[in-house]
Tab-separated table of C-alpha atoms and ligand atoms in Angstrom:
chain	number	residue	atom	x	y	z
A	11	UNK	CA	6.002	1.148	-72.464
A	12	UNK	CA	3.971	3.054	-75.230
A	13	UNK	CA	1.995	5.650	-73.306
A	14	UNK	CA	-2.076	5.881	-73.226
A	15	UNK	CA	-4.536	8.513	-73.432
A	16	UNK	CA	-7.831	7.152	-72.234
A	17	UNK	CA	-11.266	9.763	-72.962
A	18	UNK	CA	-13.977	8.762	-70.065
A	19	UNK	CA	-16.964	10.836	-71.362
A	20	UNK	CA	-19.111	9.468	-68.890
A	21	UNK	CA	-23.039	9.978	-69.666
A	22	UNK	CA	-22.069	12.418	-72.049
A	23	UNK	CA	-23.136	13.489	-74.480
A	24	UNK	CA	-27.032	13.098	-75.022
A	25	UNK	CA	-27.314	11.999	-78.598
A	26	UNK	CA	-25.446	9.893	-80.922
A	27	UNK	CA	-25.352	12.337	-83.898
A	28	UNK	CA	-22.977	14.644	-80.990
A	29	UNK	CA	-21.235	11.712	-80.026
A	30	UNK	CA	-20.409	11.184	-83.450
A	31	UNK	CA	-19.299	15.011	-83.857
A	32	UNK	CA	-16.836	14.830	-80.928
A	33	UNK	CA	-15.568	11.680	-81.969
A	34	UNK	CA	-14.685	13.131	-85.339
A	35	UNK	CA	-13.291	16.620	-83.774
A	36	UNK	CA	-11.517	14.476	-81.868
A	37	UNK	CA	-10.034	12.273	-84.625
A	38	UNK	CA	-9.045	15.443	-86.290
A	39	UNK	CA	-7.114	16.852	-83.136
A	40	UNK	CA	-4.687	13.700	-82.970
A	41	UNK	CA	-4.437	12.667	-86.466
A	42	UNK	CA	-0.517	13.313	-86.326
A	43	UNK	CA	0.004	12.236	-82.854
A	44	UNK	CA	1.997	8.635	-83.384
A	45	UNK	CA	3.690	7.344	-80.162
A	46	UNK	CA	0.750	7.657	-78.177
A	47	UNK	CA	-2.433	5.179	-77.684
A	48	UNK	CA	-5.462	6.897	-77.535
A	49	UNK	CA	-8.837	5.225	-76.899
A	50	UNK	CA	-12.431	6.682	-76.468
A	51	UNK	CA	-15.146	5.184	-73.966
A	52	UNK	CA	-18.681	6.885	-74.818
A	53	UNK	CA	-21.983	5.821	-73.436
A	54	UNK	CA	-22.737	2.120	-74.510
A	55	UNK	CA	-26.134	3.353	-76.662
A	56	UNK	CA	-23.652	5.264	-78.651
A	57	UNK	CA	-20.774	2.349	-79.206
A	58	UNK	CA	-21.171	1.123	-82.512
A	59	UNK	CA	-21.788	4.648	-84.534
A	60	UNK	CA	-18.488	6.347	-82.497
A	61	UNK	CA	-16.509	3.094	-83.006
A	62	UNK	CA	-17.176	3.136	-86.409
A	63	UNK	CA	-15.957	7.200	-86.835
A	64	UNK	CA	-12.671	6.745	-85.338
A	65	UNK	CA	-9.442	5.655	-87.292
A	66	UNK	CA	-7.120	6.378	-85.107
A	67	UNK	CA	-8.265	6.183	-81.931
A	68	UNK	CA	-9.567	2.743	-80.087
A	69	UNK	CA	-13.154	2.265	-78.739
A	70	UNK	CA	-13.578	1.186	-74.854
A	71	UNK	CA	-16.822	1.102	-73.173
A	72	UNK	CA	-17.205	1.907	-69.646
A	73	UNK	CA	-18.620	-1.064	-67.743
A	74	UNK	CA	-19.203	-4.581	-68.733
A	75	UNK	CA	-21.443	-7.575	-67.134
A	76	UNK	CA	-19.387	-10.728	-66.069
A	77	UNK	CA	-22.133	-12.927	-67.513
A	78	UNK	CA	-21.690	-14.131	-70.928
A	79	UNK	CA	-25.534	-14.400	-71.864
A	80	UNK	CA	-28.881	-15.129	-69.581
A	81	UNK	CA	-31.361	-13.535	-67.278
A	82	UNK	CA	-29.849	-9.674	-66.385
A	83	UNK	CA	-31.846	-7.378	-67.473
A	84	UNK	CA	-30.108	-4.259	-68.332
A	85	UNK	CA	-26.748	-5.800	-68.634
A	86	UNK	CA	-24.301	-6.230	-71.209
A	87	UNK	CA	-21.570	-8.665	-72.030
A	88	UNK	CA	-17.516	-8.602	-72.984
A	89	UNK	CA	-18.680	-9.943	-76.104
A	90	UNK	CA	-21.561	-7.903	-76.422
A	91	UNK	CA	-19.546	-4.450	-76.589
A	92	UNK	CA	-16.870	-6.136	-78.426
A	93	UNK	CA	-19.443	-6.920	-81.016
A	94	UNK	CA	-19.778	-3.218	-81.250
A	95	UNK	CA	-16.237	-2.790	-81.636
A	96	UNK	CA	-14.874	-1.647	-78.548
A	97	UNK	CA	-11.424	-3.332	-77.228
A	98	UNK	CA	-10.781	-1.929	-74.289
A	99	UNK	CA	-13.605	-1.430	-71.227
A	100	UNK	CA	-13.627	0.294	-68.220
A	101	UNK	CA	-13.757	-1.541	-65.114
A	102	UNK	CA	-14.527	-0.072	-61.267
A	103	UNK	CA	-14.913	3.582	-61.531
A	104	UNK	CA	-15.620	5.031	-58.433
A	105	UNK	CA	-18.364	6.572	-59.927
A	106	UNK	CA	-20.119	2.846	-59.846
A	107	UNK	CA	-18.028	2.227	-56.625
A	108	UNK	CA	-20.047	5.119	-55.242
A	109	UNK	CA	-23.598	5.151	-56.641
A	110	UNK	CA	-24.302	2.024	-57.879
A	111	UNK	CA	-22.464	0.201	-54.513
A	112	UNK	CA	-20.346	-1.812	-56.820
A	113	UNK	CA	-18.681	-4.178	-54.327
A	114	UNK	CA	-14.586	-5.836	-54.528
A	115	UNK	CA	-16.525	-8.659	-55.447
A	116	UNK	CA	-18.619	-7.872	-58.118
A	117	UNK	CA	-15.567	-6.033	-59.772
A	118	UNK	CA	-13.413	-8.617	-59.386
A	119	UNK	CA	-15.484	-11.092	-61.738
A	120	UNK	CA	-16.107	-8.138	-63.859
A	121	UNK	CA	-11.939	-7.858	-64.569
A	122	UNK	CA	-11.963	-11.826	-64.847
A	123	UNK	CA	-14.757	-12.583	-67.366
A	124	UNK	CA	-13.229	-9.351	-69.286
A	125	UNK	CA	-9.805	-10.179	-69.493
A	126	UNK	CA	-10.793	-14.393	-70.131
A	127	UNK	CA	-12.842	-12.838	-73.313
A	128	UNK	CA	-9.680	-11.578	-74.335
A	129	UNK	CA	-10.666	-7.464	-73.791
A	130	UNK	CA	-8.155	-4.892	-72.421
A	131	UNK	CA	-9.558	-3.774	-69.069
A	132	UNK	CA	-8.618	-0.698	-67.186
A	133	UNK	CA	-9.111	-1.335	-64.022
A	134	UNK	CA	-9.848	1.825	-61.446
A	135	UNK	CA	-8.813	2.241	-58.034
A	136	UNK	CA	-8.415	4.815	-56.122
A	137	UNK	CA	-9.483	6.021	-52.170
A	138	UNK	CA	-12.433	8.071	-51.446
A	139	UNK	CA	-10.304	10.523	-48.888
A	140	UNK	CA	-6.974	11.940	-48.819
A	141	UNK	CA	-5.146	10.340	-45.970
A	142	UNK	CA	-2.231	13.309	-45.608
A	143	UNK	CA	0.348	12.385	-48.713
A	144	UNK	CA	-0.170	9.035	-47.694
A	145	UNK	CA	-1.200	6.338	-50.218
A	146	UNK	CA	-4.246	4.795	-48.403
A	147	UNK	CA	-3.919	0.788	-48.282
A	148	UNK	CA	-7.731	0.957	-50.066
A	149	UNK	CA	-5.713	1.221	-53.128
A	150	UNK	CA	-3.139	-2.285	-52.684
A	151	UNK	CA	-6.960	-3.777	-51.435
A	152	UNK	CA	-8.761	-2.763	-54.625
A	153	UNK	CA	-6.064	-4.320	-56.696
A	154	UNK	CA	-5.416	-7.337	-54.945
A	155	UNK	CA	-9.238	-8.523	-54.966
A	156	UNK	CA	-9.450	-7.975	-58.052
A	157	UNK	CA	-7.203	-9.776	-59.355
A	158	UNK	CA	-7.394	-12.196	-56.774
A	159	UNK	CA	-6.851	-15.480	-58.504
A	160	UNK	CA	-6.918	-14.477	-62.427
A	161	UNK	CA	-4.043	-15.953	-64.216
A	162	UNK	CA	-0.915	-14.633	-64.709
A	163	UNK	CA	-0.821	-14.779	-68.845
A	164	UNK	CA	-4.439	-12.531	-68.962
A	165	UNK	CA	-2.501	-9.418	-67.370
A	166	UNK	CA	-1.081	-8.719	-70.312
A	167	UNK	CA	-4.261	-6.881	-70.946
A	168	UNK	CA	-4.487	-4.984	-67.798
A	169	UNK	CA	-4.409	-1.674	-67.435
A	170	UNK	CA	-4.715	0.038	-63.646
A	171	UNK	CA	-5.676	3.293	-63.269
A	172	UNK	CA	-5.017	5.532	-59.925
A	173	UNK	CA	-7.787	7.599	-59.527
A	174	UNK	CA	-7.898	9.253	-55.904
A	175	UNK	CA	-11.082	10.080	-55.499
A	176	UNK	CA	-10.623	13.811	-53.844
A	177	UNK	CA	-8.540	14.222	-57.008
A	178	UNK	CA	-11.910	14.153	-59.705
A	179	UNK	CA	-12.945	17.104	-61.097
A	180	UNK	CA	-16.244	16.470	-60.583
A	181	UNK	CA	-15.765	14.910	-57.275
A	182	UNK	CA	-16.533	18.005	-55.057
A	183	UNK	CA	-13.281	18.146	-53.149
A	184	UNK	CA	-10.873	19.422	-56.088
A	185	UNK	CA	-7.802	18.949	-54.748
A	186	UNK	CA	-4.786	17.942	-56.623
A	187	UNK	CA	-2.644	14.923	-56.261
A	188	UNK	CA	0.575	15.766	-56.901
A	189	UNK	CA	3.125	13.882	-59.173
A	190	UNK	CA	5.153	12.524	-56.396
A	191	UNK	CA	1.785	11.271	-54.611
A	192	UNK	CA	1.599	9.746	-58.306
A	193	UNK	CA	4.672	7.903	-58.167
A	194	UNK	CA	4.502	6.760	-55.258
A	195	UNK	CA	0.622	4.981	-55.653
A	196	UNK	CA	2.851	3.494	-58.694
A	197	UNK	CA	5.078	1.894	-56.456
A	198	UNK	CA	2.523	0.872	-54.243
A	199	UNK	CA	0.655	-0.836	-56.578
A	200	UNK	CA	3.562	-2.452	-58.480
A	201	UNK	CA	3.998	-3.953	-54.423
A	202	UNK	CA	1.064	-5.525	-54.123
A	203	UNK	CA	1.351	-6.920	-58.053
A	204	UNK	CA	4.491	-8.339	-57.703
A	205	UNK	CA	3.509	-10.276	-54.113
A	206	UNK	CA	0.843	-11.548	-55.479
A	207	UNK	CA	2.539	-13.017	-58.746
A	208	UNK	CA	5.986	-11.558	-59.393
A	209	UNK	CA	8.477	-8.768	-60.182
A	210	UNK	CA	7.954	-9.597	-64.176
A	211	UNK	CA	4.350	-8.721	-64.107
A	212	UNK	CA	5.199	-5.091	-63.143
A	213	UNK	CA	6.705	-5.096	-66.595
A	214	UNK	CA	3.410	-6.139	-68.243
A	215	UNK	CA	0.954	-3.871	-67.309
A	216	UNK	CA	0.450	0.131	-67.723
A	217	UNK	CA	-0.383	2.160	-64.760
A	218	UNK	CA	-2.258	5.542	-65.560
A	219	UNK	CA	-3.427	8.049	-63.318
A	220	UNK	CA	-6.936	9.869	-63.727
A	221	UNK	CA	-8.503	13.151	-61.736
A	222	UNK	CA	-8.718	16.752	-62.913
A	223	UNK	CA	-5.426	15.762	-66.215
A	224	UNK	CA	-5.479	18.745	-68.513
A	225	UNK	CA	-3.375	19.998	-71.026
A	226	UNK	CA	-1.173	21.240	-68.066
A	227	UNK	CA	-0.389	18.744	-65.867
A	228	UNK	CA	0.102	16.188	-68.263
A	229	UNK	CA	3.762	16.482	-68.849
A	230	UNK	CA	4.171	16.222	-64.686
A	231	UNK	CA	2.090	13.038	-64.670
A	232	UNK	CA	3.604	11.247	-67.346
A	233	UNK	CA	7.481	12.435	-65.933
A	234	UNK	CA	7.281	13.064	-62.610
A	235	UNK	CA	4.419	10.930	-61.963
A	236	UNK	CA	6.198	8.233	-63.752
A	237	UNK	CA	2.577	6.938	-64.927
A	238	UNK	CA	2.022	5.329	-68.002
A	239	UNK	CA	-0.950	7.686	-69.507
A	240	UNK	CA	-4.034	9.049	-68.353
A	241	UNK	CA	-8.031	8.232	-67.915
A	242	UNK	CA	-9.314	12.040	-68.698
A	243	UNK	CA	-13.206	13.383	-67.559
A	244	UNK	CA	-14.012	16.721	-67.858
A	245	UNK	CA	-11.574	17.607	-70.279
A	246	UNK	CA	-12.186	15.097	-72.763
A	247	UNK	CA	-14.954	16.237	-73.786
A	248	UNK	CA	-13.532	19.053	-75.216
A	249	UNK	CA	-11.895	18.002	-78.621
A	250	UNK	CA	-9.479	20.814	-78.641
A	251	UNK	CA	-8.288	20.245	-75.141
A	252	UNK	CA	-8.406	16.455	-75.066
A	253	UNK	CA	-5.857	16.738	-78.318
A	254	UNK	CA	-4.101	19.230	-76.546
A	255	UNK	CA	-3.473	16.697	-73.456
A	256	UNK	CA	-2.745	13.883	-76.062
A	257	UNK	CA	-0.285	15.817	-77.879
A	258	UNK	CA	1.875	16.651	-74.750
A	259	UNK	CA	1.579	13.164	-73.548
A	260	UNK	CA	3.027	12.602	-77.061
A	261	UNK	CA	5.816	15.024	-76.442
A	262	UNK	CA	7.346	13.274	-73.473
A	263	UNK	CA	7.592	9.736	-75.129
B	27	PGA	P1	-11.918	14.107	-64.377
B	27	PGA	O1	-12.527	12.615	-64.299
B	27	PGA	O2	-10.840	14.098	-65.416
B	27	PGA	O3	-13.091	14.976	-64.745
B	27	PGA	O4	-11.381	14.413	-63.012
B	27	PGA	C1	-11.684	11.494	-64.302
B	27	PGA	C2	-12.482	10.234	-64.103
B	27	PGA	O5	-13.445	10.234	-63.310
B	27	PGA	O6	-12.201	9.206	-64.761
């Protein structure tokens, strides 16, 4: 499965004309880079003038309403951010999880109305504590209400992303997951797919890991970790290193 590279800047940075800038250093930094996909999820305000500055790279946006249209204020629609020209969106960060008390629920109809408007949805999961080397059963929970009910032919669009959250840079804790813990929430989650519809749906979909990937652990994650590419914070919004990361991912297809 081709690999992904998948830049999470978060609210960063604070005006469109920078946006723009990193976009375009970024651009620069992977404009031999072939095997890999590589998307970019700025702020929504800044959508439509970073979407149009990439050539290479694909535009995601980092949360979506499940409404099409109607009476919620502050919201935004699949088709709304697709009209800006972004493919691929961001669904359940644990950022939202966390401080907007995004439930199961409301993330589950998120990933539905998404993938039914035909968008490419990464869907993040991930458990707020490190259980030992264990992977915490929060994670198979996440993904089965979430999907809970969608049909089988939209997953072709879904992306899952293992994000522990101890693992985030910007989490606090700092610790490192290791590849093997990697592999293993892989299997775990390919479990609870393949109950829920079967063993050929494993097959469809890309499982990524994100927390604290650099230029130097990429190569782990992507072997070892047996993942399928990466949703990068921190160090994506640093043009040199975030080509530096895509490049190595590149190296290991
Ligand atoms: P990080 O963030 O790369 O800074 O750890 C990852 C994420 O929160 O998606």
């Amino acid at each position: 499965m081709k690999k992904i590279i998948i830049a999470n800047w978060k609210m960063n940075p604070d005006s469109g004309a920078r946006a723009v800038a990193l976009a375009r250093a970024c651009e620069e930094e992977i404009v031999s880079v072939k095997k890999v996909d590589v998307v970019i999820a700025p702020p929504h305000p800044f959508l439509r003038e970073v979407g149009v500055s990439l050539n290479k790279a694909l535009l995601g946006a980092q949360d979506v309403f499940w409404a099409d249209s109607g009476a919620y204020t502050g919201e935004v629609s699949a088709r709304q951010i697709r009209d800006c020209g972004a493919e691929y969106v961001l669904i359940g960060h644990s950022e939202r999880r966390d401080s907007l008390a995004e439930t199961d629920g409301m993330i589950h109809k998120k990933v539905k109305a998404a993938l039914e408007d035909g968008m490419a949805v990464v869907l993040c999961v991930g458990e707020s504590e490190r259980v030992g080397g264990e992977i915490s059963p929060v994670v198979g929970a996440e993904v089965q209400s979430a999907l809970a009910g969608i049909k089988k032919t939209l997953l072709k669009n879904l992306i899952i992303a293992y994000e522990p959250v101890w693992a985030i840079s910007t989490s606090g804790v700092g610790e490192a997951c290791t590849p093997d813990m990697m592999f293993r929430a892989r299997l775990a989650i390919e479990k609870i797919v393949a109950d829920a519809y079967d063993q050929s749906v494993t097959k469809m979909i890309r499982i990524i890991y994100g927390g604290s990937v650099s230029p130097q652990n990429i190569a782990a994650i992507l072997s070892v970790g047996h993942m399928d590419g990466a949703l990068v914070g921190s160090d994506s919004l640093n043009a040199e290193t975030f080509g530096r990361i895509v490049r190595n991912a590149a190296g290991m297809v």
